[in-house]
Amino acid sequence: AAAVALAGVAYFAAIYLLAGWLAMAIRGVLLRTGRGRLLDPRPVPAGHVAREWRQSALSVLIFGVGIVIPWGFVVQGWATVHPSNPPLRVALELLALLLWNDVHFYAVHRTLHHPRLLHAVHAAHHQSVVTTPWSTYAFHPVEALLLGGVLLPPMLVWSFTPAALVLLPVLSLTYNVIGHSNCRALPLRWRWLSNAQDHHLHHACHRGNYGF
């Protein structure tokens, strides 16, 4: 179990750092070349990114150690994993998992906007009014625990391929990093491909746009 937890932490740390650095680099290029614009042009407050890194480190730890739970499901025989990765099956499973991920995220996120939970839990994430890619995992530990359980219900009802299970966090994180990038680069007619403006408005107004 310790080796599984360590591998989980390393995995989530790796994809988070890679996604964050790539998003920062791409955003810089888009802004320098005039192909993108900041949604909120205000400067990032002092200490803002350092706080996001602290919160994100705890989230990475929770997500990584949390891998022990679905692993335990498999060990105990409560869930199974498909032994291979047929490309079509992986693609269909990823589509199903992405749809479930959006439902799960919306349910958790909307619940956390109840006034009491917003103050006690979700306000930690909304400290990032001017968002950065590092805002993505800047959660209260309770929120990280709730979001980290996304794979548990589907694993109890279906034998997923290893590739689909491994790739879901990558795709989810990628879209979430785009949502926190504070940059719009696509024409309005292509806005449906990016949630950056919608999620920027959510952080600015603290309501609406609860899903990915």
PDB file of C-alpha atoms in Angstrom:
ATOM      1  CA  ALA A   1       0.000   0.000   0.000  1.00  0.00           C
ATOM      2  CA  ALA A   2       2.855   2.384   0.779  1.00  0.00           C
ATOM      3  CA  ALA A   3       4.384   1.827  -2.661  1.00  0.00           C
ATOM      4  CA  VAL A   4       0.992   2.456  -4.319  1.00  0.00           C
ATOM      5  CA  ALA A   5       0.524   5.679  -2.350  1.00  0.00           C
ATOM      6  CA  LEU A   6       4.042   6.867  -3.210  1.00  0.00           C
ATOM      7  CA  ALA A   7       3.489   6.119  -6.899  1.00  0.00           C
ATOM      8  CA  GLY A   8       0.159   7.962  -6.770  1.00  0.00           C
ATOM      9  CA  VAL A   9       1.712  11.075  -5.241  1.00  0.00           C
ATOM     10  CA  ALA A  10       4.529  11.027  -7.816  1.00  0.00           C
ATOM     11  CA  TYR A  11       2.010  10.653 -10.647  1.00  0.00           C
ATOM     12  CA  PHE A  12      -0.238  13.527  -9.567  1.00  0.00           C
ATOM     13  CA  ALA A  13       2.742  15.761  -8.815  1.00  0.00           C
ATOM     14  CA  ALA A  14       4.228  15.056 -12.254  1.00  0.00           C
ATOM     15  CA  ILE A  15       1.060  15.755 -14.249  1.00  0.00           C
ATOM     16  CA  TYR A  16       0.266  18.851 -12.166  1.00  0.00           C
ATOM     17  CA  LEU A  17       3.708  20.396 -12.589  1.00  0.00           C
ATOM     18  CA  LEU A  18       3.840  19.537 -16.296  1.00  0.00           C
ATOM     19  CA  ALA A  19       0.359  20.940 -16.978  1.00  0.00           C
ATOM     20  CA  GLY A  20       1.035  24.090 -14.960  1.00  0.00           C
ATOM     21  CA  TRP A  21       4.378  24.870 -16.563  1.00  0.00           C
ATOM     22  CA  LEU A  22       3.053  24.165 -20.065  1.00  0.00           C
ATOM     23  CA  ALA A  23       0.042  26.396 -19.451  1.00  0.00           C
ATOM     24  CA  MET A  24       2.258  29.218 -18.173  1.00  0.00           C
ATOM     25  CA  ALA A  25       4.581  28.903 -21.175  1.00  0.00           C
ATOM     26  CA  ILE A  26       1.766  28.755 -23.749  1.00  0.00           C
ATOM     27  CA  ARG A  27      -0.052  31.657 -22.121  1.00  0.00           C
ATOM     28  CA  GLY A  28       3.141  33.710 -22.225  1.00  0.00           C
ATOM     29  CA  VAL A  29       3.574  33.047 -25.945  1.00  0.00           C
ATOM     30  CA  LEU A  30      -0.073  33.865 -26.700  1.00  0.00           C
ATOM     31  CA  LEU A  31       0.097  37.149 -24.800  1.00  0.00           C
ATOM     32  CA  ARG A  32       3.437  38.195 -26.321  1.00  0.00           C
ATOM     33  CA  THR A  33       2.240  37.507 -29.856  1.00  0.00           C
ATOM     34  CA  GLY A  34      -1.128  39.208 -29.355  1.00  0.00           C
ATOM     35  CA  ARG A  35      -3.067  36.001 -29.952  1.00  0.00           C
ATOM     36  CA  GLY A  36      -4.513  35.933 -26.462  1.00  0.00           C
ATOM     37  CA  ARG A  37      -5.674  38.381 -23.838  1.00  0.00           C
ATOM     38  CA  LEU A  38      -5.909  38.308 -20.072  1.00  0.00           C
ATOM     39  CA  LEU A  39      -9.445  37.919 -18.798  1.00  0.00           C
ATOM     40  CA  ASP A  40      -8.507  39.709 -15.559  1.00  0.00           C
ATOM     41  CA  PRO A  41      -5.624  42.156 -16.146  1.00  0.00           C
ATOM     42  CA  ARG A  42      -5.080  42.945 -12.468  1.00  0.00           C
ATOM     43  CA  PRO A  43      -1.662  41.930 -11.109  1.00  0.00           C
ATOM     44  CA  VAL A  44      -1.433  38.738  -9.093  1.00  0.00           C
ATOM     45  CA  PRO A  45      -1.216  39.745  -5.393  1.00  0.00           C
ATOM     46  CA  ALA A  46       1.988  39.158  -3.456  1.00  0.00           C
ATOM     47  CA  GLY A  47       2.142  35.684  -1.956  1.00  0.00           C
ATOM     48  CA  HIS A  48      -0.728  34.509  -4.177  1.00  0.00           C
ATOM     49  CA  VAL A  49       1.198  31.835  -6.100  1.00  0.00           C
ATOM     50  CA  ALA A  50       3.050  30.649  -2.990  1.00  0.00           C
ATOM     51  CA  ARG A  51      -0.301  30.029  -1.280  1.00  0.00           C
ATOM     52  CA  GLU A  52      -1.577  28.164  -4.350  1.00  0.00           C
ATOM     53  CA  TRP A  53       1.517  25.968  -4.323  1.00  0.00           C
ATOM     54  CA  ARG A  54       1.026  25.136  -0.627  1.00  0.00           C
ATOM     55  CA  GLN A  55      -2.628  24.258  -1.133  1.00  0.00           C
ATOM     56  CA  SER A  56      -1.854  22.312  -4.306  1.00  0.00           C
ATOM     57  CA  ALA A  57       0.878  20.291  -2.595  1.00  0.00           C
ATOM     58  CA  LEU A  58      -1.644  19.098  -0.014  1.00  0.00           C
ATOM     59  CA  SER A  59      -4.165  18.275  -2.758  1.00  0.00           C
ATOM     60  CA  VAL A  60      -1.535  16.293  -4.681  1.00  0.00           C
ATOM     61  CA  LEU A  61      -0.778  14.374  -1.473  1.00  0.00           C
ATOM     62  CA  ILE A  62      -4.482  13.623  -0.919  1.00  0.00           C
ATOM     63  CA  PHE A  63      -5.093  12.593  -4.542  1.00  0.00           C
ATOM     64  CA  GLY A  64      -1.955  10.453  -4.623  1.00  0.00           C
ATOM     65  CA  VAL A  65      -2.476   8.648  -1.327  1.00  0.00           C
ATOM     66  CA  GLY A  66      -6.137   8.277  -2.260  1.00  0.00           C
ATOM     67  CA  ILE A  67      -5.123   5.890  -5.056  1.00  0.00           C
ATOM     68  CA  VAL A  68      -4.838   3.289  -2.283  1.00  0.00           C
ATOM     69  CA  ILE A  69      -8.660   3.151  -2.078  1.00  0.00           C
ATOM     70  CA  PRO A  70      -9.437   2.023  -5.670  1.00  0.00           C
ATOM     71  CA  TRP A  71      -6.363  -0.230  -5.473  1.00  0.00           C
ATOM     72  CA  GLY A  72      -7.885  -1.732  -2.334  1.00  0.00           C
ATOM     73  CA  PHE A  73     -11.176  -2.233  -4.170  1.00  0.00           C
ATOM     74  CA  VAL A  74      -9.337  -4.341  -6.744  1.00  0.00           C
ATOM     75  CA  VAL A  75      -7.334  -6.268  -4.136  1.00  0.00           C
ATOM     76  CA  GLN A  76     -10.506  -7.081  -2.189  1.00  0.00           C
ATOM     77  CA  GLY A  77     -12.331  -8.148  -5.336  1.00  0.00           C
ATOM     78  CA  TRP A  78     -14.922  -5.360  -5.138  1.00  0.00           C
ATOM     79  CA  ALA A  79     -13.725  -4.015  -8.503  1.00  0.00           C
ATOM     80  CA  THR A  80     -11.772  -5.408 -11.445  1.00  0.00           C
ATOM     81  CA  VAL A  81      -9.531  -3.902 -14.106  1.00  0.00           C
ATOM     82  CA  HIS A  82      -9.608  -5.051 -17.727  1.00  0.00           C
ATOM     83  CA  PRO A  83      -6.357  -6.871 -18.528  1.00  0.00           C
ATOM     84  CA  SER A  84      -5.538  -4.976 -21.752  1.00  0.00           C
ATOM     85  CA  ASN A  85      -6.074  -1.639 -23.504  1.00  0.00           C
ATOM     86  CA  PRO A  86      -7.998  -2.067 -26.798  1.00  0.00           C
ATOM     87  CA  PRO A  87      -7.918   1.436 -28.351  1.00  0.00           C
ATOM     88  CA  LEU A  88     -11.641   1.641 -29.113  1.00  0.00           C
ATOM     89  CA  ARG A  89     -12.573   0.448 -25.634  1.00  0.00           C
ATOM     90  CA  VAL A  90     -10.165   2.944 -24.062  1.00  0.00           C
ATOM     91  CA  ALA A  91     -11.690   5.790 -26.108  1.00  0.00           C
ATOM     92  CA  LEU A  92     -15.268   4.854 -25.211  1.00  0.00           C
ATOM     93  CA  GLU A  93     -14.417   4.425 -21.551  1.00  0.00           C
ATOM     94  CA  LEU A  94     -12.638   7.770 -21.493  1.00  0.00           C
ATOM     95  CA  LEU A  95     -15.713   9.430 -22.981  1.00  0.00           C
ATOM     96  CA  ALA A  96     -17.938   7.814 -20.353  1.00  0.00           C
ATOM     97  CA  LEU A  97     -15.535   8.756 -17.550  1.00  0.00           C
ATOM     98  CA  LEU A  98     -15.291  12.362 -18.759  1.00  0.00           C
ATOM     99  CA  LEU A  99     -19.081  12.657 -18.729  1.00  0.00           C
ATOM    100  CA  TRP A 100     -19.203  11.162 -15.234  1.00  0.00           C
ATOM    101  CA  ASN A 101     -16.347  13.446 -14.163  1.00  0.00           C
ATOM    102  CA  ASP A 102     -18.381  16.484 -15.193  1.00  0.00           C
ATOM    103  CA  VAL A 103     -21.471  15.249 -13.333  1.00  0.00           C
ATOM    104  CA  HIS A 104     -19.388  14.478 -10.233  1.00  0.00           C
ATOM    105  CA  PHE A 105     -17.544  17.798 -10.369  1.00  0.00           C
ATOM    106  CA  TYR A 106     -20.787  19.751 -10.820  1.00  0.00           C
ATOM    107  CA  ALA A 107     -22.443  17.949  -7.886  1.00  0.00           C
ATOM    108  CA  VAL A 108     -19.497  18.498  -5.537  1.00  0.00           C
ATOM    109  CA  HIS A 109     -18.883  22.072  -6.695  1.00  0.00           C
ATOM    110  CA  ARG A 110     -22.544  23.088  -6.497  1.00  0.00           C
ATOM    111  CA  THR A 111     -22.858  21.558  -3.031  1.00  0.00           C
ATOM    112  CA  LEU A 112     -19.777  23.425  -1.832  1.00  0.00           C
ATOM    113  CA  HIS A 113     -21.437  26.691  -2.837  1.00  0.00           C
ATOM    114  CA  HIS A 114     -23.991  26.245  -0.070  1.00  0.00           C
ATOM    115  CA  PRO A 115     -23.317  29.323   2.117  1.00  0.00           C
ATOM    116  CA  ARG A 116     -22.001  27.327   5.091  1.00  0.00           C
ATOM    117  CA  LEU A 117     -19.778  25.071   3.001  1.00  0.00           C
ATOM    118  CA  LEU A 118     -18.616  27.964   0.853  1.00  0.00           C
ATOM    119  CA  HIS A 119     -17.340  29.772   3.938  1.00  0.00           C
ATOM    120  CA  ALA A 120     -15.869  26.707   5.642  1.00  0.00           C
ATOM    121  CA  VAL A 121     -14.412  24.815   2.678  1.00  0.00           C
ATOM    122  CA  HIS A 122     -14.671  26.216  -0.845  1.00  0.00           C
ATOM    123  CA  ALA A 123     -13.586  29.740   0.103  1.00  0.00           C
ATOM    124  CA  ALA A 124     -10.020  28.396   0.164  1.00  0.00           C
ATOM    125  CA  HIS A 125     -10.189  27.901  -3.609  1.00  0.00           C
ATOM    126  CA  HIS A 126     -11.918  31.224  -4.181  1.00  0.00           C
ATOM    127  CA  GLN A 127      -9.035  33.090  -2.575  1.00  0.00           C
ATOM    128  CA  SER A 128      -7.705  32.964  -6.128  1.00  0.00           C
ATOM    129  CA  VAL A 129      -9.738  35.793  -7.627  1.00  0.00           C
ATOM    130  CA  VAL A 130      -7.107  36.479 -10.276  1.00  0.00           C
ATOM    131  CA  THR A 131      -6.519  32.866 -11.261  1.00  0.00           C
ATOM    132  CA  THR A 132      -3.331  31.217 -12.481  1.00  0.00           C
ATOM    133  CA  PRO A 133      -2.720  27.656 -13.719  1.00  0.00           C
ATOM    134  CA  TRP A 134      -1.528  26.940 -10.157  1.00  0.00           C
ATOM    135  CA  SER A 135      -5.035  27.732  -8.859  1.00  0.00           C
ATOM    136  CA  THR A 136      -6.223  24.434 -10.332  1.00  0.00           C
ATOM    137  CA  TYR A 137      -5.453  22.210  -7.323  1.00  0.00           C
ATOM    138  CA  ALA A 138      -5.541  25.003  -4.709  1.00  0.00           C
ATOM    139  CA  PHE A 139      -8.247  23.326  -2.612  1.00  0.00           C
ATOM    140  CA  HIS A 140      -9.256  22.927   0.995  1.00  0.00           C
ATOM    141  CA  PRO A 141      -8.411  19.326   2.045  1.00  0.00           C
ATOM    142  CA  VAL A 142     -12.119  18.440   2.324  1.00  0.00           C
ATOM    143  CA  GLU A 143     -12.712  19.554  -1.263  1.00  0.00           C
ATOM    144  CA  ALA A 144      -9.693  17.570  -2.442  1.00  0.00           C
ATOM    145  CA  LEU A 145     -11.053  14.462  -0.690  1.00  0.00           C
ATOM    146  CA  LEU A 146     -14.466  14.872  -2.330  1.00  0.00           C
ATOM    147  CA  LEU A 147     -13.061  15.459  -5.810  1.00  0.00           C
ATOM    148  CA  GLY A 148     -10.483  12.710  -5.431  1.00  0.00           C
ATOM    149  CA  GLY A 149     -13.201  10.058  -5.130  1.00  0.00           C
ATOM    150  CA  VAL A 150     -14.420  10.500  -8.702  1.00  0.00           C
ATOM    151  CA  LEU A 151     -13.301   7.035  -9.886  1.00  0.00           C
ATOM    152  CA  LEU A 152     -14.798   5.012  -7.046  1.00  0.00           C
ATOM    153  CA  PRO A 153     -18.478   4.729  -8.146  1.00  0.00           C
ATOM    154  CA  PRO A 154     -17.768   3.830 -11.802  1.00  0.00           C
ATOM    155  CA  MET A 155     -15.145   1.250 -10.808  1.00  0.00           C
ATOM    156  CA  LEU A 156     -17.776  -0.594  -8.772  1.00  0.00           C
ATOM    157  CA  VAL A 157     -19.993  -1.095 -11.820  1.00  0.00           C
ATOM    158  CA  TRP A 158     -17.540  -1.596 -14.705  1.00  0.00           C
ATOM    159  CA  SER A 159     -14.149  -3.179 -15.392  1.00  0.00           C
ATOM    160  CA  PHE A 160     -12.177  -0.284 -16.878  1.00  0.00           C
ATOM    161  CA  THR A 161      -8.993  -0.502 -18.906  1.00  0.00           C
ATOM    162  CA  PRO A 162      -5.835   0.678 -17.099  1.00  0.00           C
ATOM    163  CA  ALA A 163      -5.235   3.338 -19.784  1.00  0.00           C
ATOM    164  CA  ALA A 164      -8.661   4.931 -19.260  1.00  0.00           C
ATOM    165  CA  LEU A 165      -8.170   5.080 -15.490  1.00  0.00           C
ATOM    166  CA  VAL A 166      -4.700   6.614 -15.859  1.00  0.00           C
ATOM    167  CA  LEU A 167      -5.679   9.124 -18.566  1.00  0.00           C
ATOM    168  CA  LEU A 168      -8.807  10.515 -16.898  1.00  0.00           C
ATOM    169  CA  PRO A 169      -6.838  12.662 -14.389  1.00  0.00           C
ATOM    170  CA  VAL A 170      -4.647  13.943 -17.248  1.00  0.00           C
ATOM    171  CA  LEU A 171      -7.594  15.080 -19.370  1.00  0.00           C
ATOM    172  CA  SER A 172      -9.511  16.463 -16.399  1.00  0.00           C
ATOM    173  CA  LEU A 173      -6.467  18.387 -15.193  1.00  0.00           C
ATOM    174  CA  THR A 174      -5.763  19.736 -18.682  1.00  0.00           C
ATOM    175  CA  TYR A 175      -9.241  21.179 -19.034  1.00  0.00           C
ATOM    176  CA  ASN A 176      -9.165  22.520 -15.479  1.00  0.00           C
ATOM    177  CA  VAL A 177      -5.795  24.219 -16.054  1.00  0.00           C
ATOM    178  CA  ILE A 178      -7.246  25.900 -19.156  1.00  0.00           C
ATOM    179  CA  GLY A 179     -10.167  27.085 -17.024  1.00  0.00           C
ATOM    180  CA  HIS A 180      -7.803  28.717 -14.524  1.00  0.00           C
ATOM    181  CA  SER A 181      -5.348  30.133 -17.078  1.00  0.00           C
ATOM    182  CA  ASN A 182      -6.922  33.632 -17.040  1.00  0.00           C
ATOM    183  CA  CYS A 183      -6.384  33.833 -20.787  1.00  0.00           C
ATOM    184  CA  ARG A 184      -8.724  33.793 -23.774  1.00  0.00           C
ATOM    185  CA  ALA A 185      -7.180  32.819 -27.082  1.00  0.00           C
ATOM    186  CA  LEU A 186     -10.048  31.402 -29.139  1.00  0.00           C
ATOM    187  CA  PRO A 187     -12.549  33.400 -31.230  1.00  0.00           C
ATOM    188  CA  LEU A 188     -16.035  33.614 -29.727  1.00  0.00           C
ATOM    189  CA  ARG A 189     -17.403  31.030 -32.164  1.00  0.00           C
ATOM    190  CA  TRP A 190     -14.945  28.493 -30.749  1.00  0.00           C
ATOM    191  CA  ARG A 191     -15.501  29.461 -27.109  1.00  0.00           C
ATOM    192  CA  TRP A 192     -17.240  26.128 -26.399  1.00  0.00           C
ATOM    193  CA  LEU A 193     -13.831  24.422 -26.665  1.00  0.00           C
ATOM    194  CA  SER A 194     -12.508  26.343 -23.648  1.00  0.00           C
ATOM    195  CA  ASN A 195     -14.011  27.036 -20.235  1.00  0.00           C
ATOM    196  CA  ALA A 196     -11.529  29.815 -19.441  1.00  0.00           C
ATOM    197  CA  GLN A 197     -13.963  32.735 -19.665  1.00  0.00           C
ATOM    198  CA  ASP A 198     -16.795  30.885 -17.927  1.00  0.00           C
ATOM    199  CA  HIS A 199     -14.593  29.819 -15.041  1.00  0.00           C
ATOM    200  CA  HIS A 200     -13.039  33.274 -14.811  1.00  0.00           C
ATOM    201  CA  LEU A 201     -16.545  34.661 -14.326  1.00  0.00           C
ATOM    202  CA  HIS A 202     -17.216  32.015 -11.687  1.00  0.00           C
ATOM    203  CA  HIS A 203     -14.175  33.126  -9.683  1.00  0.00           C
ATOM    204  CA  ALA A 204     -15.103  36.780 -10.150  1.00  0.00           C
ATOM    205  CA  CYS A 205     -18.788  36.402  -9.164  1.00  0.00           C
ATOM    206  CA  HIS A 206     -18.754  33.274  -6.947  1.00  0.00           C
ATOM    207  CA  ARG A 207     -21.840  31.881  -8.666  1.00  0.00           C
ATOM    208  CA  GLY A 208     -22.905  30.174 -11.882  1.00  0.00           C
ATOM    209  CA  ASN A 209     -20.791  28.034 -14.239  1.00  0.00           C
ATOM    210  CA  TYR A 210     -20.383  25.215 -11.696  1.00  0.00           C
ATOM    211  CA  GLY A 211     -19.392  22.474 -14.169  1.00  0.00           C
ATOM    212  CA  PHE A 212     -16.413  22.025 -16.452  1.00  0.00           C
TER     213      PHE A 212
END
